[in-house]
XYZ file of C-alpha atoms in Angstrom:
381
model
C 8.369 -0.360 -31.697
C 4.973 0.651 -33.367
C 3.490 0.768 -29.701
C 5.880 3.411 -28.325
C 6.122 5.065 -31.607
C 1.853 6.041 -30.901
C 2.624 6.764 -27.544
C 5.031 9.191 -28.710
C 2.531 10.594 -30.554
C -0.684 10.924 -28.562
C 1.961 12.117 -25.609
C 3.074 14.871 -28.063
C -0.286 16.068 -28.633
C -1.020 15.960 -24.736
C 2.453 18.123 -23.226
C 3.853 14.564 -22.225
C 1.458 14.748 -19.334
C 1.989 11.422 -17.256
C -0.222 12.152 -14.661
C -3.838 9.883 -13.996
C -5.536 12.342 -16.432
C -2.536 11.879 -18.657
C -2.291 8.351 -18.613
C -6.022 7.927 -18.858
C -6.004 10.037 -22.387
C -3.569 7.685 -24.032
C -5.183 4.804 -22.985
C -8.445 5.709 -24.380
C -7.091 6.217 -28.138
C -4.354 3.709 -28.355
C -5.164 1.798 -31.522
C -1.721 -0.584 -31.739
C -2.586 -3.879 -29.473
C -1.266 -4.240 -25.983
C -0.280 -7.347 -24.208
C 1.371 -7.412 -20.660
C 4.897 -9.196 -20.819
C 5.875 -12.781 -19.792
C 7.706 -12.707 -16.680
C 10.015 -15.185 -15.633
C 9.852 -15.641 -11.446
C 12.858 -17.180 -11.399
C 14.580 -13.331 -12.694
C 12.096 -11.716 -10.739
C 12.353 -13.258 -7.451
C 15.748 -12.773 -6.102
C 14.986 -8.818 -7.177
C 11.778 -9.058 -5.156
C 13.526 -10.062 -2.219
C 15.999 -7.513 -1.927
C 13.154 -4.670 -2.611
C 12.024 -6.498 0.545
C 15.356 -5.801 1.968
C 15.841 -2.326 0.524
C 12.178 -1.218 1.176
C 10.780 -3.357 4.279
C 11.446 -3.766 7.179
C 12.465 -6.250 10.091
C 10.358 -6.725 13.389
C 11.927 -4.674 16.050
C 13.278 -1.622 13.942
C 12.776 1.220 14.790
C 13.115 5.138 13.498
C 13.161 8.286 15.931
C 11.930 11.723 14.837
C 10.356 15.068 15.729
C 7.022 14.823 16.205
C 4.400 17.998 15.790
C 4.990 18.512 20.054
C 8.800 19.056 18.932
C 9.238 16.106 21.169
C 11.935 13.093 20.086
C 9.362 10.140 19.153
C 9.995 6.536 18.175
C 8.239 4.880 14.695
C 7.842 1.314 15.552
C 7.969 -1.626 13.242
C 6.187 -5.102 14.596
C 5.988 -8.469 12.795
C 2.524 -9.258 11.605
C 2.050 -12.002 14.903
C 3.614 -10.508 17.408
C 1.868 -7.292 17.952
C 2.651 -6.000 21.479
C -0.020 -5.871 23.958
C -0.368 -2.559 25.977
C 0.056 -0.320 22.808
C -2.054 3.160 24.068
C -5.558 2.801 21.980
C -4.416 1.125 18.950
C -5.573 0.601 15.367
C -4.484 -0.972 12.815
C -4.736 0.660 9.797
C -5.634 -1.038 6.207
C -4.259 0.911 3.137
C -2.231 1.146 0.511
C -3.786 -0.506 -2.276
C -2.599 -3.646 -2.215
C -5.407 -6.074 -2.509
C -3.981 -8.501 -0.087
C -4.070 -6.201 2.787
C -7.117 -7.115 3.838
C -5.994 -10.400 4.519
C -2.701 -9.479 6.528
C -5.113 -7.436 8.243
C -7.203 -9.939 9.769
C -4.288 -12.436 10.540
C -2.859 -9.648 12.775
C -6.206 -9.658 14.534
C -6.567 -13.056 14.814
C -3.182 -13.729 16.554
C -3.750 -10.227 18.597
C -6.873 -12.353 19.381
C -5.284 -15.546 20.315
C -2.404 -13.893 22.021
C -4.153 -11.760 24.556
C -7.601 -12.719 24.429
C -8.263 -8.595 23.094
C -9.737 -7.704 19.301
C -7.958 -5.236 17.787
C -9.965 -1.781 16.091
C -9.857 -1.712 12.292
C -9.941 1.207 9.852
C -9.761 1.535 6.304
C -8.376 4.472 4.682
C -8.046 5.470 0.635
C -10.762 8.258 -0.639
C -9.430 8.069 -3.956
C -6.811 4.997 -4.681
C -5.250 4.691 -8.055
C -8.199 5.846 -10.033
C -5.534 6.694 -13.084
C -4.892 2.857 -13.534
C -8.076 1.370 -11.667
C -10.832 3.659 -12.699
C -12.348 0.972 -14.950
C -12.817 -1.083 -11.214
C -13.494 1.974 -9.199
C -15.844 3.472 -10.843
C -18.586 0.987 -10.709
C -21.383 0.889 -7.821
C -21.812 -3.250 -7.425
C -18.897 -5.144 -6.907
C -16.000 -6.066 -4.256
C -13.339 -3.731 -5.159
C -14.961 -0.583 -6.357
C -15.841 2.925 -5.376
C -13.094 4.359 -3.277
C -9.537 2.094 -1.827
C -10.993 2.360 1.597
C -14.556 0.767 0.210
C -13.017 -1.846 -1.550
C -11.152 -2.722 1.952
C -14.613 -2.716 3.970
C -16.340 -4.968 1.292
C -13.881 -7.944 1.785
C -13.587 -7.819 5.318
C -17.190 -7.516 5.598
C -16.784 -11.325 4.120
C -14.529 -12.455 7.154
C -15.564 -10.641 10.198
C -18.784 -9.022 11.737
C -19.827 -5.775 9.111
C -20.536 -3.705 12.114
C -17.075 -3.996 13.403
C -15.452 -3.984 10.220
C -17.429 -0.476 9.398
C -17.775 0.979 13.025
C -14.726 3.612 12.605
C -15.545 4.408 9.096
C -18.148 6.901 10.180
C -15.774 9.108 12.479
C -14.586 10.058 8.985
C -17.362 9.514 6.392
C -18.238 13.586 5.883
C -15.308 14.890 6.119
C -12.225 16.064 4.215
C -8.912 15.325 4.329
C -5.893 16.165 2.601
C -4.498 12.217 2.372
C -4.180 8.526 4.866
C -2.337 10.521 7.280
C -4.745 13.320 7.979
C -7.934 10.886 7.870
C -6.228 9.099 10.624
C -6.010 11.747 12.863
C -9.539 13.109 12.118
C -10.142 9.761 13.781
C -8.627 10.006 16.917
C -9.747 13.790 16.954
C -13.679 12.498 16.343
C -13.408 9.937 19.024
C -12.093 12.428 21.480
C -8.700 10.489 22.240
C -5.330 12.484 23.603
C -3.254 9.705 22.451
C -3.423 7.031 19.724
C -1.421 4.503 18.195
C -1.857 3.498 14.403
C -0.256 0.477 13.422
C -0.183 0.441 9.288
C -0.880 -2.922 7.645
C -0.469 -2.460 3.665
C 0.501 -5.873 2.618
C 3.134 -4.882 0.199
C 6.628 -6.252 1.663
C 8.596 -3.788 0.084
C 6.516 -0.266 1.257
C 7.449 0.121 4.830
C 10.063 2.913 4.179
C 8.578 4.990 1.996
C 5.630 4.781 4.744
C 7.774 5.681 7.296
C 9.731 7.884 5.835
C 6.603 10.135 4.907
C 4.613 9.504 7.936
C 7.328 10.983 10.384
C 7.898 14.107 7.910
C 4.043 14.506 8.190
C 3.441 13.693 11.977
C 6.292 16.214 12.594
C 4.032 19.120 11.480
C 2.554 21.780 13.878
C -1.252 20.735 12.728
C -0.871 17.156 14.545
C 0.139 18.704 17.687
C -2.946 17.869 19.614
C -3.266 14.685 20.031
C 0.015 12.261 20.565
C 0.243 9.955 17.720
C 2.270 6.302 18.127
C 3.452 5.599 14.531
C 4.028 1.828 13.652
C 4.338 -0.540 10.763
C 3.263 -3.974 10.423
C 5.422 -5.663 8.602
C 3.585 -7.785 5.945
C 5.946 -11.111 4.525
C 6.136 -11.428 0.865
C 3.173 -13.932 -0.716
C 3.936 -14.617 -4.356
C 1.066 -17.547 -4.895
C -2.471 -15.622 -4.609
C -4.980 -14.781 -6.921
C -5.323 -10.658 -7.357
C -2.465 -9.374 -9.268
C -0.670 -7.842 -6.277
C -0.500 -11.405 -4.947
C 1.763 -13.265 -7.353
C 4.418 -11.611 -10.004
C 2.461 -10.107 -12.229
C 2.634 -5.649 -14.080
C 1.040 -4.839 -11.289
C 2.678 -6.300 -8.499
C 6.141 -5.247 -9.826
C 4.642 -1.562 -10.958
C 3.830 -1.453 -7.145
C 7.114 -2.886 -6.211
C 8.324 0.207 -8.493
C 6.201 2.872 -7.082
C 7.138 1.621 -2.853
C 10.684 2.253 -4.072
C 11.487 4.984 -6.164
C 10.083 7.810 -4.321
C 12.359 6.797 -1.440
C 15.191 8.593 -3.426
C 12.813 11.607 -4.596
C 12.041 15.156 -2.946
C 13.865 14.097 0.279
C 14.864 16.053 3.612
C 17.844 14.987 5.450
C 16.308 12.771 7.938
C 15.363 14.173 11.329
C 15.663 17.580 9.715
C 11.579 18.704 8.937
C 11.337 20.255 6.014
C 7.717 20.829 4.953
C 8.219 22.005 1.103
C 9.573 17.838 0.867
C 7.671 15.127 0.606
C 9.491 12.350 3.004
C 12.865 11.948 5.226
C 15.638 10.150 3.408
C 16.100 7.081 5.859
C 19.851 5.865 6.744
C 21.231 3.507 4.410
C 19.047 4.688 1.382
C 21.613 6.207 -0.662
C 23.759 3.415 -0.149
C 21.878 1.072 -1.559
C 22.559 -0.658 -4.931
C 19.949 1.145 -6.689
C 21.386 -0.884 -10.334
C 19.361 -3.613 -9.225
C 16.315 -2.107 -9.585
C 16.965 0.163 -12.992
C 14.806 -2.762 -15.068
C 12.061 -2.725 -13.013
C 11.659 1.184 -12.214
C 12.585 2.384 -15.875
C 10.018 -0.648 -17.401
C 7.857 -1.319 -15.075
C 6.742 1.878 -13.164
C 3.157 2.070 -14.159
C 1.581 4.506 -11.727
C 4.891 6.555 -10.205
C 6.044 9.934 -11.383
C 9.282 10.287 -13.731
C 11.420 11.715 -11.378
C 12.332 7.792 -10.268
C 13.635 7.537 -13.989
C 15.759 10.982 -13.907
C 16.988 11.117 -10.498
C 18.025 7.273 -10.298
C 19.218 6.289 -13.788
C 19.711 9.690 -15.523
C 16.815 9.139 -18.212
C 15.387 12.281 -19.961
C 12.151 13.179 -19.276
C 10.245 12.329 -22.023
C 12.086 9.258 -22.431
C 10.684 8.741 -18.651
C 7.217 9.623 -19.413
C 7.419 7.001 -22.421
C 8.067 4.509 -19.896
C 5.530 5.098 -17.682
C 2.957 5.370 -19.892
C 4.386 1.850 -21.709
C 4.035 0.216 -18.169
C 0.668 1.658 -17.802
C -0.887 0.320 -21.062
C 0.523 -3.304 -20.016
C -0.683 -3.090 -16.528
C -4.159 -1.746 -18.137
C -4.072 -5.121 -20.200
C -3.262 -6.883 -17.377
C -6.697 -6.834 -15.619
C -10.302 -6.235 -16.025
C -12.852 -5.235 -13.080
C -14.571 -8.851 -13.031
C -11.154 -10.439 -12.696
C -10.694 -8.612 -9.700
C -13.035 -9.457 -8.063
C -13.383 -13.121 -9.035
C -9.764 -12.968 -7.501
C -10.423 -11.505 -4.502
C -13.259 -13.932 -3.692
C -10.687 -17.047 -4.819
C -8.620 -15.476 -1.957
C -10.722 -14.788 0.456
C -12.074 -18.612 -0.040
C -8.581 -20.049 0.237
C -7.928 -18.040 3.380
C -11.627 -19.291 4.614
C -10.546 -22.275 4.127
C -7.499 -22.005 5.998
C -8.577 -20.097 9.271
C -12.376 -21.584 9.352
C -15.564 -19.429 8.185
C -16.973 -16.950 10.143
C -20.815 -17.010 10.916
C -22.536 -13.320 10.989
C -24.404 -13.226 14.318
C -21.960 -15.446 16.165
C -19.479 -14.822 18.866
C -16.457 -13.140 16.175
C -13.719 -13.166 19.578
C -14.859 -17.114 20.252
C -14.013 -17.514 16.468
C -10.649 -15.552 16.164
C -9.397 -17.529 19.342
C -10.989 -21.029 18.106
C -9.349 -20.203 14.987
C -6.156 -22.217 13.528
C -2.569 -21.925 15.159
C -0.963 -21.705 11.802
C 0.272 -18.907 10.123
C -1.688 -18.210 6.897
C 1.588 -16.094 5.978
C 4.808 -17.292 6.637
C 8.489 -15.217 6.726
């Protein structure tokens, strides 16, 4: 009670601002102590696996829409090992913030590797990431996961595969500005002269495929992409509850993620296959019948980097009351972490999956390694 009573308070004296500036100013003059909650897996689990449901997706779906040639085009969704072969200059695409995407990255190229004997492109995008919750991490020049999303992608992989290949795209892009993931991506294919090009998104979060899809059709669908024939697909990425960064195992970050993948899936919609550029994303079939109840808990408490429209739209909450929330999640998540932590957790992970899959000598043949590599699955459905 004395914690939300102060963040009352300093959210008074800021216009109940809940945005990265906002959230950053009440985190610097807190005084009350914050500790993130105990979470029981054995609550949390069965609600994890139906935001899997709810905001995933299967291998095989598939979404049609309007693209920007006013032309009826198909978003794809694959499994993470069994990526089709003959996919028209493909790349898979590592975003989202989820610090484990890195990793369902490169077991997509390995089994691309071991299936057809063909290395799949990389590229990283994220100029900016979640600098309202992460800028202690991101704002630091040594380190794994600082600097921008996209860098703290590169530095990882770096770790498991062949710099030069992990980096070799990242120039097409590195002087130039975009207005988000979508619009880097294109500059892309535009720099490397292609007429078509197929991006096949790998964020590791189970539960964001939707909301991906759902905003990457609205956006593809616009006259500015009309150039150049863009293949939309999602990776699907299997839930991992057991490694070390936060977004690996149930933890206030994971579930604020959880959170953030979801509730914008109900928020500033357009009928879907109906373009309407002043929204944000298509409302995709079978989202409004959802049960939405079964998330209230975790998108009125645990929302620690969405807006507070989730809150008011889904569950009817005021908007300060919203705002309150948010900003409660945020402290917890804050607490949750520090910028060392990550990245002794990403090294534990990228160790364990080294140990797994075999480790990769710089200056060695990297397609003799992927196709050398284990048979087993480092994720599993």
């Amino acid at each position: 009670m004395e914690l939300r009573k102060e963040v009352k308070k300093l959210l008074a004296e800021n216009g109940y601002k809940c945005n990265a500036d906002g959230r950053h100013y009440v985190a610097e003059r807190i005084t009350t102590p914050v500790v993130p909650r105990e979470l029981d897996l054995k609550k949390w689990l069965p609600i994890l696996k139906y935001a899997e449901d709810v905001g995933g997706c299967q291998s095989c779906d598939y979404f049609e829409y309007i693209d920007a040639r006013n032309n009826t085009a198909t978003a794809e969704v694959y499994g993470l090992y069994d990526i089709p072969y003959g996919l028209v200059n493909p790349f898979i695409v590592c975003f989202s913030g989820f610090m484990t995407a890195h990793l369902y990255t490169m077991e997509a190229v390995r089994f691309y590797a071991k299936n057809y004997g063909e290395r799949l492109p990389i590229f990283c995008t994220g100029k900016e990431g979640n600098k309202g919750l992460f800028k202690s991490v991101f704002d630091r020049k040594d380190g794994l996961m600082v600097q921008t999303e996209a860098e703290a992608y590169l530095r990882p992989l770096s770790m498991l595969a062949p710099e030069a290949w992990v980096r070799l795209y990242q120039r097409a892009v590195a002087d130039t500005d975009t207005k988000g993931n979508f619009s880097e991506m294109y500059k892309l294919a535009e720099t490397l002269g292609l007429d078509e090009v197929t991006f096949l998104l790998c964020s590791g979060n189970f539960s964001y495929d939707k909301r991906l899809l759902a905003e990457g059709m609205l956006e593809l669908a616009k006259p500015e992409y009309k150039d150049i024939k863009v293949n939309l697909a999602v990776i699907h990425c299997p839930m991992c509850l057991d490694l070390a960064v936060p977004e690996g195992h149930l933890s206030e970050l994971l579930l604020g993620y959880v959170a953030a993948s979801l509730g914008p899936m109900m928020k500033d919609t357009t009928p879907y296959m109906l373009p309407d550029f002043s929204k944000e994303r298509y409302i995709l079939p079978e989202t409004l019948a959802e049960d939405w109840d079964r998330f209230e808990e975790l998108i009125t408490d645990y929302s620690n980097m969405g807006w507070p429209n989730y809150q008011e739209i889904l569950y009817n909450l005021d908007h300060e009351t919203a705002v309150e929330n948010i900003i409660l999640a945020d402290l917890r998540a804050r607490a949750s972490f520090t910028p060392q932590g990550y990245d002794d957790a990403l090294r534990a992970d990228i160790e364990r999956y080294q140990k797994f899959v075999g480790v990769y000598e710089q200056g060695t043949s990297f397609m003799e390694f992927l196709i050398n590599s284990t048979d087993e699955k480092f994720f599993t459905y």
